[in-house]
Amino acid sequence: EAQLSMWQLTRKLPVAMVCLSVFLVNAPWAFLDTSLAVYLDHTFNWSATHVGLLLLIGGVVYVVSSPVVGPIVDATRPRLMLILGLLTEGCAMMLIGPVSVFSFLSPHPWLDYLGMVLIGFGFSMTMISAAPVIINYATSRGYERGMSLNGLVSGIVLSFTFMGNIGGALLGGVLTDSYHFRITTTVYAIALFVQVMLFVTVTVVDLCQADTGA
C-alpha cells in the first residue's frame, strides 16, 4: 500500500490543477461577498435588504442544485463536471458587472441575478467534483481507497477552499480599489477560462499517459 501524504498528492500536476480549480471558484465568491454590495449601492442605489437577497441567490442555488449534481457526478465523469463548473462560473463573472469587454451591455439588475444563479451552479459542479477527481487519480496510482484517503482529500479540498476565500477577497479588494469593479470581474472571468484550458490540457495528457501505460 502506498503511503498517504498531502505533498505526494498535491505535487502531481492533475491534482494540482484540481486544487487550483477549487481556489479559483472560491475566489470570485469571496470577492463578491466583500465588494458587490458597494458596487450595487453605487450603481443602482439598492438597499441593504435588496443586496442581501441577491447575495443569497448564489447560496440557495448551490444548496438546491447539490443533491442533483451529486448523482450526476457519480454517473458521469467528475472531470467533465468540474470543467463545466469552471466554465459556468466564468460566464457568471462575465455577466456580473458586466465585464468591461462587453461594451454593448450596460449594467442591469437582471444580469446580476443571472450571474448569481450561474455562480451557484458552477460552484456546486466544481466543489462536488473536486474530491472524486482526486480520489480517482490517487487510486489509479496505487493508493488504497478508504477513510484515510478520503480524509486526506477532504483536507486538501478544504485547505484550498479557505485559501480561495482569503486570496479572492484580498486580490479582489486590491483590484477594485486600484481599478474598478468591472475590471476585477473581467480578471476573474479570464482566470477561470484560462484554468479551463489548462485543466483540459492536463487531463488529456494524463489520460493519454494512462492509455499508453506511462
PDB file of C-alpha atoms in Angstrom:
ATOM      1  CA  GLU A   1       0.000   0.000   0.000  1.00  0.00           C
ATOM      2  CA  ALA A   2       1.361   3.434  -0.928  1.00  0.00           C
ATOM      3  CA  GLN A   3       1.953   5.844   1.913  1.00  0.00           C
ATOM      4  CA  LEU A   4      -0.505   8.695   2.048  1.00  0.00           C
ATOM      5  CA  SER A   5       0.880  12.214   2.033  1.00  0.00           C
ATOM      6  CA  MET A   6      -0.619  15.572   1.197  1.00  0.00           C
ATOM      7  CA  TRP A   7       2.617  16.555  -0.515  1.00  0.00           C
ATOM      8  CA  GLN A   8       2.679  13.389  -2.611  1.00  0.00           C
ATOM      9  CA  LEU A   9      -0.798  14.136  -3.923  1.00  0.00           C
ATOM     10  CA  THR A  10      -0.662  17.898  -4.424  1.00  0.00           C
ATOM     11  CA  ARG A  11       2.680  17.846  -6.246  1.00  0.00           C
ATOM     12  CA  LYS A  12       1.107  15.719  -9.003  1.00  0.00           C
ATOM     13  CA  LEU A  13       0.050  18.026 -11.846  1.00  0.00           C
ATOM     14  CA  PRO A  14      -3.522  16.645 -12.295  1.00  0.00           C
ATOM     15  CA  VAL A  15      -4.180  17.031  -8.549  1.00  0.00           C
ATOM     16  CA  ALA A  16      -2.572  20.480  -8.514  1.00  0.00           C
ATOM     17  CA  MET A  17      -4.941  21.510 -11.300  1.00  0.00           C
ATOM     18  CA  VAL A  18      -7.914  20.397  -9.199  1.00  0.00           C
ATOM     19  CA  CYS A  19      -6.584  22.356  -6.220  1.00  0.00           C
ATOM     20  CA  LEU A  20      -6.158  25.457  -8.379  1.00  0.00           C
ATOM     21  CA  SER A  21      -9.701  24.987  -9.682  1.00  0.00           C
ATOM     22  CA  VAL A  22     -11.055  24.877  -6.125  1.00  0.00           C
ATOM     23  CA  PHE A  23      -9.097  28.033  -5.328  1.00  0.00           C
ATOM     24  CA  LEU A  24     -10.423  29.856  -8.391  1.00  0.00           C
ATOM     25  CA  VAL A  25     -14.119  29.020  -7.900  1.00  0.00           C
ATOM     26  CA  ASN A  26     -13.983  30.213  -4.305  1.00  0.00           C
ATOM     27  CA  ALA A  27     -12.030  33.399  -5.005  1.00  0.00           C
ATOM     28  CA  PRO A  28     -14.748  35.206  -7.024  1.00  0.00           C
ATOM     29  CA  TRP A  29     -17.428  34.363  -4.470  1.00  0.00           C
ATOM     30  CA  ALA A  30     -15.306  35.779  -1.659  1.00  0.00           C
ATOM     31  CA  PHE A  31     -14.650  38.879  -3.744  1.00  0.00           C
ATOM     32  CA  LEU A  32     -18.375  39.378  -4.395  1.00  0.00           C
ATOM     33  CA  ASP A  33     -19.183  38.962  -0.703  1.00  0.00           C
ATOM     34  CA  THR A  34     -16.941  41.923   0.102  1.00  0.00           C
ATOM     35  CA  SER A  35     -17.376  44.167  -2.953  1.00  0.00           C
ATOM     36  CA  LEU A  36     -20.704  43.503  -4.680  1.00  0.00           C
ATOM     37  CA  ALA A  37     -22.766  45.414  -2.111  1.00  0.00           C
ATOM     38  CA  VAL A  38     -20.725  48.586  -2.621  1.00  0.00           C
ATOM     39  CA  TYR A  39     -20.954  48.284  -6.402  1.00  0.00           C
ATOM     40  CA  LEU A  40     -24.726  47.723  -6.390  1.00  0.00           C
ATOM     41  CA  ASP A  41     -25.308  50.587  -3.990  1.00  0.00           C
ATOM     42  CA  HIS A  42     -23.248  52.908  -6.166  1.00  0.00           C
ATOM     43  CA  THR A  43     -24.785  51.698  -9.459  1.00  0.00           C
ATOM     44  CA  PHE A  44     -28.442  51.060  -8.603  1.00  0.00           C
ATOM     45  CA  ASN A  45     -28.768  52.675  -5.162  1.00  0.00           C
ATOM     46  CA  TRP A  46     -30.063  49.406  -3.747  1.00  0.00           C
ATOM     47  CA  SER A  47     -30.990  48.952  -0.127  1.00  0.00           C
ATOM     48  CA  ALA A  48     -29.084  46.569   2.136  1.00  0.00           C
ATOM     49  CA  THR A  49     -32.052  44.179   2.050  1.00  0.00           C
ATOM     50  CA  HIS A  50     -32.064  44.080  -1.747  1.00  0.00           C
ATOM     51  CA  VAL A  51     -28.317  43.423  -1.848  1.00  0.00           C
ATOM     52  CA  GLY A  52     -28.641  40.695   0.766  1.00  0.00           C
ATOM     53  CA  LEU A  53     -31.327  38.924  -1.247  1.00  0.00           C
ATOM     54  CA  LEU A  54     -29.140  38.997  -4.348  1.00  0.00           C
ATOM     55  CA  LEU A  55     -26.180  37.520  -2.486  1.00  0.00           C
ATOM     56  CA  LEU A  56     -28.487  34.868  -1.052  1.00  0.00           C
ATOM     57  CA  ILE A  57     -29.364  33.623  -4.547  1.00  0.00           C
ATOM     58  CA  GLY A  58     -25.978  32.015  -5.120  1.00  0.00           C
ATOM     59  CA  GLY A  59     -26.107  30.105  -1.850  1.00  0.00           C
ATOM     60  CA  VAL A  60     -29.680  28.957  -2.403  1.00  0.00           C
ATOM     61  CA  VAL A  61     -28.891  27.697  -5.912  1.00  0.00           C
ATOM     62  CA  TYR A  62     -25.851  25.844  -4.548  1.00  0.00           C
ATOM     63  CA  VAL A  63     -27.911  24.160  -1.821  1.00  0.00           C
ATOM     64  CA  VAL A  64     -30.762  23.243  -4.171  1.00  0.00           C
ATOM     65  CA  SER A  65     -28.543  22.019  -7.013  1.00  0.00           C
ATOM     66  CA  SER A  66     -26.119  19.959  -4.906  1.00  0.00           C
ATOM     67  CA  PRO A  67     -28.477  16.955  -4.430  1.00  0.00           C
ATOM     68  CA  VAL A  68     -28.958  16.915  -8.201  1.00  0.00           C
ATOM     69  CA  VAL A  69     -25.316  17.458  -9.164  1.00  0.00           C
ATOM     70  CA  GLY A  70     -24.050  14.739  -6.796  1.00  0.00           C
ATOM     71  CA  PRO A  71     -25.732  11.785  -8.566  1.00  0.00           C
ATOM     72  CA  ILE A  72     -24.768  13.253 -11.942  1.00  0.00           C
ATOM     73  CA  VAL A  73     -21.116  13.338 -10.873  1.00  0.00           C
ATOM     74  CA  ASP A  74     -21.387   9.714  -9.737  1.00  0.00           C
ATOM     75  CA  ALA A  75     -22.981   8.677 -13.034  1.00  0.00           C
ATOM     76  CA  THR A  76     -20.634  10.625 -15.331  1.00  0.00           C
ATOM     77  CA  ARG A  77     -17.014  11.731 -15.355  1.00  0.00           C
ATOM     78  CA  PRO A  78     -16.167  14.033 -12.422  1.00  0.00           C
ATOM     79  CA  ARG A  79     -13.528  15.787 -14.517  1.00  0.00           C
ATOM     80  CA  LEU A  80     -16.148  16.777 -17.081  1.00  0.00           C
ATOM     81  CA  MET A  81     -18.414  18.193 -14.389  1.00  0.00           C
ATOM     82  CA  LEU A  82     -15.505  20.134 -12.910  1.00  0.00           C
ATOM     83  CA  ILE A  83     -14.753  21.661 -16.296  1.00  0.00           C
ATOM     84  CA  LEU A  84     -18.412  22.600 -16.759  1.00  0.00           C
ATOM     85  CA  GLY A  85     -18.386  24.170 -13.301  1.00  0.00           C
ATOM     86  CA  LEU A  86     -15.390  26.347 -14.153  1.00  0.00           C
ATOM     87  CA  LEU A  87     -16.984  27.402 -17.439  1.00  0.00           C
ATOM     88  CA  THR A  88     -20.279  28.222 -15.732  1.00  0.00           C
ATOM     89  CA  GLU A  89     -18.651  30.380 -13.076  1.00  0.00           C
ATOM     90  CA  GLY A  90     -16.524  32.097 -15.705  1.00  0.00           C
ATOM     91  CA  CYS A  91     -19.684  33.010 -17.628  1.00  0.00           C
ATOM     92  CA  ALA A  92     -21.258  34.211 -14.391  1.00  0.00           C
ATOM     93  CA  MET A  93     -18.382  36.601 -13.698  1.00  0.00           C
ATOM     94  CA  MET A  94     -18.729  37.984 -17.221  1.00  0.00           C
ATOM     95  CA  LEU A  95     -22.367  38.861 -16.548  1.00  0.00           C
ATOM     96  CA  ILE A  96     -21.932  40.418 -13.116  1.00  0.00           C
ATOM     97  CA  GLY A  97     -20.967  44.000 -13.739  1.00  0.00           C
ATOM     98  CA  PRO A  98     -20.983  43.133 -16.674  1.00  0.00           C
ATOM     99  CA  VAL A  99     -17.311  42.747 -17.608  1.00  0.00           C
ATOM    100  CA  SER A 100     -15.713  45.753 -19.257  1.00  0.00           C
ATOM    101  CA  VAL A 101     -15.198  43.993 -22.609  1.00  0.00           C
ATOM    102  CA  PHE A 102     -18.984  43.837 -23.079  1.00  0.00           C
ATOM    103  CA  SER A 103     -19.264  47.447 -24.202  1.00  0.00           C
ATOM    104  CA  PHE A 104     -22.682  46.716 -25.720  1.00  0.00           C
ATOM    105  CA  LEU A 105     -24.075  45.722 -22.317  1.00  0.00           C
ATOM    106  CA  SER A 106     -24.820  48.294 -19.676  1.00  0.00           C
ATOM    107  CA  PRO A 107     -25.191  47.378 -16.005  1.00  0.00           C
ATOM    108  CA  HIS A 108     -28.632  45.941 -15.323  1.00  0.00           C
ATOM    109  CA  PRO A 109     -30.063  44.088 -12.315  1.00  0.00           C
ATOM    110  CA  TRP A 110     -31.152  41.060 -14.365  1.00  0.00           C
ATOM    111  CA  LEU A 111     -27.511  40.438 -15.371  1.00  0.00           C
ATOM    112  CA  ASP A 112     -26.524  40.328 -11.704  1.00  0.00           C
ATOM    113  CA  TYR A 113     -29.391  37.986 -10.849  1.00  0.00           C
ATOM    114  CA  LEU A 114     -28.469  35.628 -13.690  1.00  0.00           C
ATOM    115  CA  GLY A 115     -24.814  35.822 -12.732  1.00  0.00           C
ATOM    116  CA  MET A 116     -25.514  34.793  -9.137  1.00  0.00           C
ATOM    117  CA  VAL A 117     -27.637  31.865 -10.322  1.00  0.00           C
ATOM    118  CA  LEU A 118     -24.812  30.658 -12.553  1.00  0.00           C
ATOM    119  CA  ILE A 119     -22.284  31.085  -9.746  1.00  0.00           C
ATOM    120  CA  GLY A 120     -24.367  28.784  -7.566  1.00  0.00           C
ATOM    121  CA  PHE A 121     -24.469  26.115 -10.283  1.00  0.00           C
ATOM    122  CA  GLY A 122     -20.796  26.495 -11.156  1.00  0.00           C
ATOM    123  CA  PHE A 123     -19.719  26.320  -7.529  1.00  0.00           C
ATOM    124  CA  SER A 124     -21.829  23.215  -6.986  1.00  0.00           C
ATOM    125  CA  MET A 125     -20.440  21.368 -10.010  1.00  0.00           C
ATOM    126  CA  THR A 126     -16.829  22.210  -9.237  1.00  0.00           C
ATOM    127  CA  MET A 127     -16.781  21.606  -5.492  1.00  0.00           C
ATOM    128  CA  ILE A 128     -18.729  18.327  -5.642  1.00  0.00           C
ATOM    129  CA  SER A 129     -16.480  17.030  -8.443  1.00  0.00           C
ATOM    130  CA  ALA A 130     -13.148  18.037  -6.898  1.00  0.00           C
ATOM    131  CA  ALA A 131     -12.812  15.252  -4.313  1.00  0.00           C
ATOM    132  CA  PRO A 132     -13.883  12.402  -6.659  1.00  0.00           C
ATOM    133  CA  VAL A 133     -11.363  13.576  -9.270  1.00  0.00           C
ATOM    134  CA  ILE A 134      -8.511  13.484  -6.750  1.00  0.00           C
ATOM    135  CA  ILE A 135      -9.635  10.152  -5.261  1.00  0.00           C
ATOM    136  CA  ASN A 136      -9.913   8.539  -8.700  1.00  0.00           C
ATOM    137  CA  TYR A 137      -6.447   9.785  -9.611  1.00  0.00           C
ATOM    138  CA  ALA A 138      -4.953   8.575  -6.333  1.00  0.00           C
ATOM    139  CA  THR A 139      -6.453   5.091  -6.582  1.00  0.00           C
ATOM    140  CA  SER A 140      -5.251   4.798 -10.180  1.00  0.00           C
ATOM    141  CA  ARG A 141      -1.741   5.487  -8.895  1.00  0.00           C
ATOM    142  CA  GLY A 142      -1.778   2.801  -6.215  1.00  0.00           C
ATOM    143  CA  TYR A 143      -3.368   4.454  -3.190  1.00  0.00           C
ATOM    144  CA  GLU A 144      -5.927   2.347  -1.367  1.00  0.00           C
ATOM    145  CA  ARG A 145      -9.436   3.764  -1.303  1.00  0.00           C
ATOM    146  CA  GLY A 146     -10.646   4.162   2.258  1.00  0.00           C
ATOM    147  CA  MET A 147     -11.183   6.513   5.172  1.00  0.00           C
ATOM    148  CA  SER A 148      -7.545   7.576   5.228  1.00  0.00           C
ATOM    149  CA  LEU A 149      -7.559   8.683   1.591  1.00  0.00           C
ATOM    150  CA  ASN A 150     -10.994  10.289   1.898  1.00  0.00           C
ATOM    151  CA  GLY A 151      -9.892  12.285   4.922  1.00  0.00           C
ATOM    152  CA  LEU A 152      -6.717  13.422   3.216  1.00  0.00           C
ATOM    153  CA  VAL A 153      -8.571  14.536   0.098  1.00  0.00           C
ATOM    154  CA  SER A 154     -11.198  16.348   2.168  1.00  0.00           C
ATOM    155  CA  GLY A 155      -8.429  18.220   3.958  1.00  0.00           C
ATOM    156  CA  ILE A 156      -6.817  19.212   0.659  1.00  0.00           C
ATOM    157  CA  VAL A 157     -10.094  20.493  -0.787  1.00  0.00           C
ATOM    158  CA  LEU A 158     -10.949  22.430   2.374  1.00  0.00           C
ATOM    159  CA  SER A 159      -7.462  23.958   2.517  1.00  0.00           C
ATOM    160  CA  PHE A 160      -7.712  25.358  -0.991  1.00  0.00           C
ATOM    161  CA  THR A 161     -11.294  26.429  -0.352  1.00  0.00           C
ATOM    162  CA  PHE A 162     -10.186  28.651   2.531  1.00  0.00           C
ATOM    163  CA  MET A 163      -7.163  29.873   0.588  1.00  0.00           C
ATOM    164  CA  GLY A 164      -9.504  30.867  -2.225  1.00  0.00           C
ATOM    165  CA  ASN A 165     -11.747  32.715   0.226  1.00  0.00           C
ATOM    166  CA  ILE A 166      -8.818  34.662   1.646  1.00  0.00           C
ATOM    167  CA  GLY A 167      -6.995  35.257  -1.631  1.00  0.00           C
ATOM    168  CA  GLY A 168     -10.138  36.119  -3.544  1.00  0.00           C
ATOM    169  CA  ALA A 169     -11.268  38.758  -1.091  1.00  0.00           C
ATOM    170  CA  LEU A 170      -7.764  40.244  -0.790  1.00  0.00           C
ATOM    171  CA  LEU A 171      -6.962  40.320  -4.509  1.00  0.00           C
ATOM    172  CA  GLY A 172     -10.457  41.492  -5.410  1.00  0.00           C
ATOM    173  CA  GLY A 173     -10.281  44.322  -2.918  1.00  0.00           C
ATOM    174  CA  VAL A 174      -6.907  45.493  -4.216  1.00  0.00           C
ATOM    175  CA  LEU A 175      -8.005  45.360  -7.867  1.00  0.00           C
ATOM    176  CA  THR A 176     -11.309  47.100  -7.200  1.00  0.00           C
ATOM    177  CA  ASP A 177      -9.610  49.829  -5.191  1.00  0.00           C
ATOM    178  CA  SER A 178      -6.927  50.352  -7.844  1.00  0.00           C
ATOM    179  CA  TYR A 179      -9.095  49.987 -10.953  1.00  0.00           C
ATOM    180  CA  HIS A 180     -12.835  49.227 -10.994  1.00  0.00           C
ATOM    181  CA  PHE A 181     -15.329  46.526 -10.057  1.00  0.00           C
ATOM    182  CA  ARG A 182     -15.928  45.610 -13.705  1.00  0.00           C
ATOM    183  CA  ILE A 183     -12.192  45.276 -14.333  1.00  0.00           C
ATOM    184  CA  THR A 184     -11.951  42.891 -11.386  1.00  0.00           C
ATOM    185  CA  THR A 185     -14.785  40.687 -12.627  1.00  0.00           C
ATOM    186  CA  THR A 186     -13.034  40.608 -16.008  1.00  0.00           C
ATOM    187  CA  VAL A 187      -9.810  39.397 -14.372  1.00  0.00           C
ATOM    188  CA  TYR A 188     -11.624  36.619 -12.508  1.00  0.00           C
ATOM    189  CA  ALA A 189     -13.521  35.550 -15.641  1.00  0.00           C
ATOM    190  CA  ILE A 190     -10.298  35.351 -17.652  1.00  0.00           C
ATOM    191  CA  ALA A 191      -8.603  33.388 -14.857  1.00  0.00           C
ATOM    192  CA  LEU A 192     -11.430  30.842 -14.836  1.00  0.00           C
ATOM    193  CA  PHE A 193     -11.382  30.391 -18.620  1.00  0.00           C
ATOM    194  CA  VAL A 194      -7.593  30.030 -18.646  1.00  0.00           C
ATOM    195  CA  GLN A 195      -7.917  27.413 -15.919  1.00  0.00           C
ATOM    196  CA  VAL A 196     -10.398  25.504 -18.092  1.00  0.00           C
ATOM    197  CA  MET A 197      -7.843  25.341 -20.898  1.00  0.00           C
ATOM    198  CA  LEU A 198      -5.067  24.276 -18.524  1.00  0.00           C
ATOM    199  CA  PHE A 199      -7.230  21.635 -16.863  1.00  0.00           C
ATOM    200  CA  VAL A 200      -8.377  20.198 -20.194  1.00  0.00           C
ATOM    201  CA  THR A 201      -4.786  20.043 -21.451  1.00  0.00           C
ATOM    202  CA  VAL A 202      -3.510  18.304 -18.317  1.00  0.00           C
ATOM    203  CA  THR A 203      -6.462  15.900 -18.350  1.00  0.00           C
ATOM    204  CA  VAL A 204      -5.873  14.913 -21.985  1.00  0.00           C
ATOM    205  CA  VAL A 205      -2.164  14.346 -21.343  1.00  0.00           C
ATOM    206  CA  ASP A 206      -2.878  12.308 -18.207  1.00  0.00           C
ATOM    207  CA  LEU A 207      -5.439  10.130 -19.989  1.00  0.00           C
ATOM    208  CA  CYS A 208      -3.043   9.544 -22.894  1.00  0.00           C
ATOM    209  CA  GLN A 209      -0.295   8.519 -20.487  1.00  0.00           C
ATOM    210  CA  ALA A 210      -2.691   6.152 -18.706  1.00  0.00           C
ATOM    211  CA  ASP A 211      -3.691   4.532 -22.016  1.00  0.00           C
ATOM    212  CA  THR A 212      -0.056   4.016 -23.021  1.00  0.00           C
ATOM    213  CA  GLY A 213       0.878   2.768 -19.561  1.00  0.00           C
ATOM    214  CA  ALA A 214       3.304   5.611 -18.942  1.00  0.00           C
TER     215      ALA A 214
END
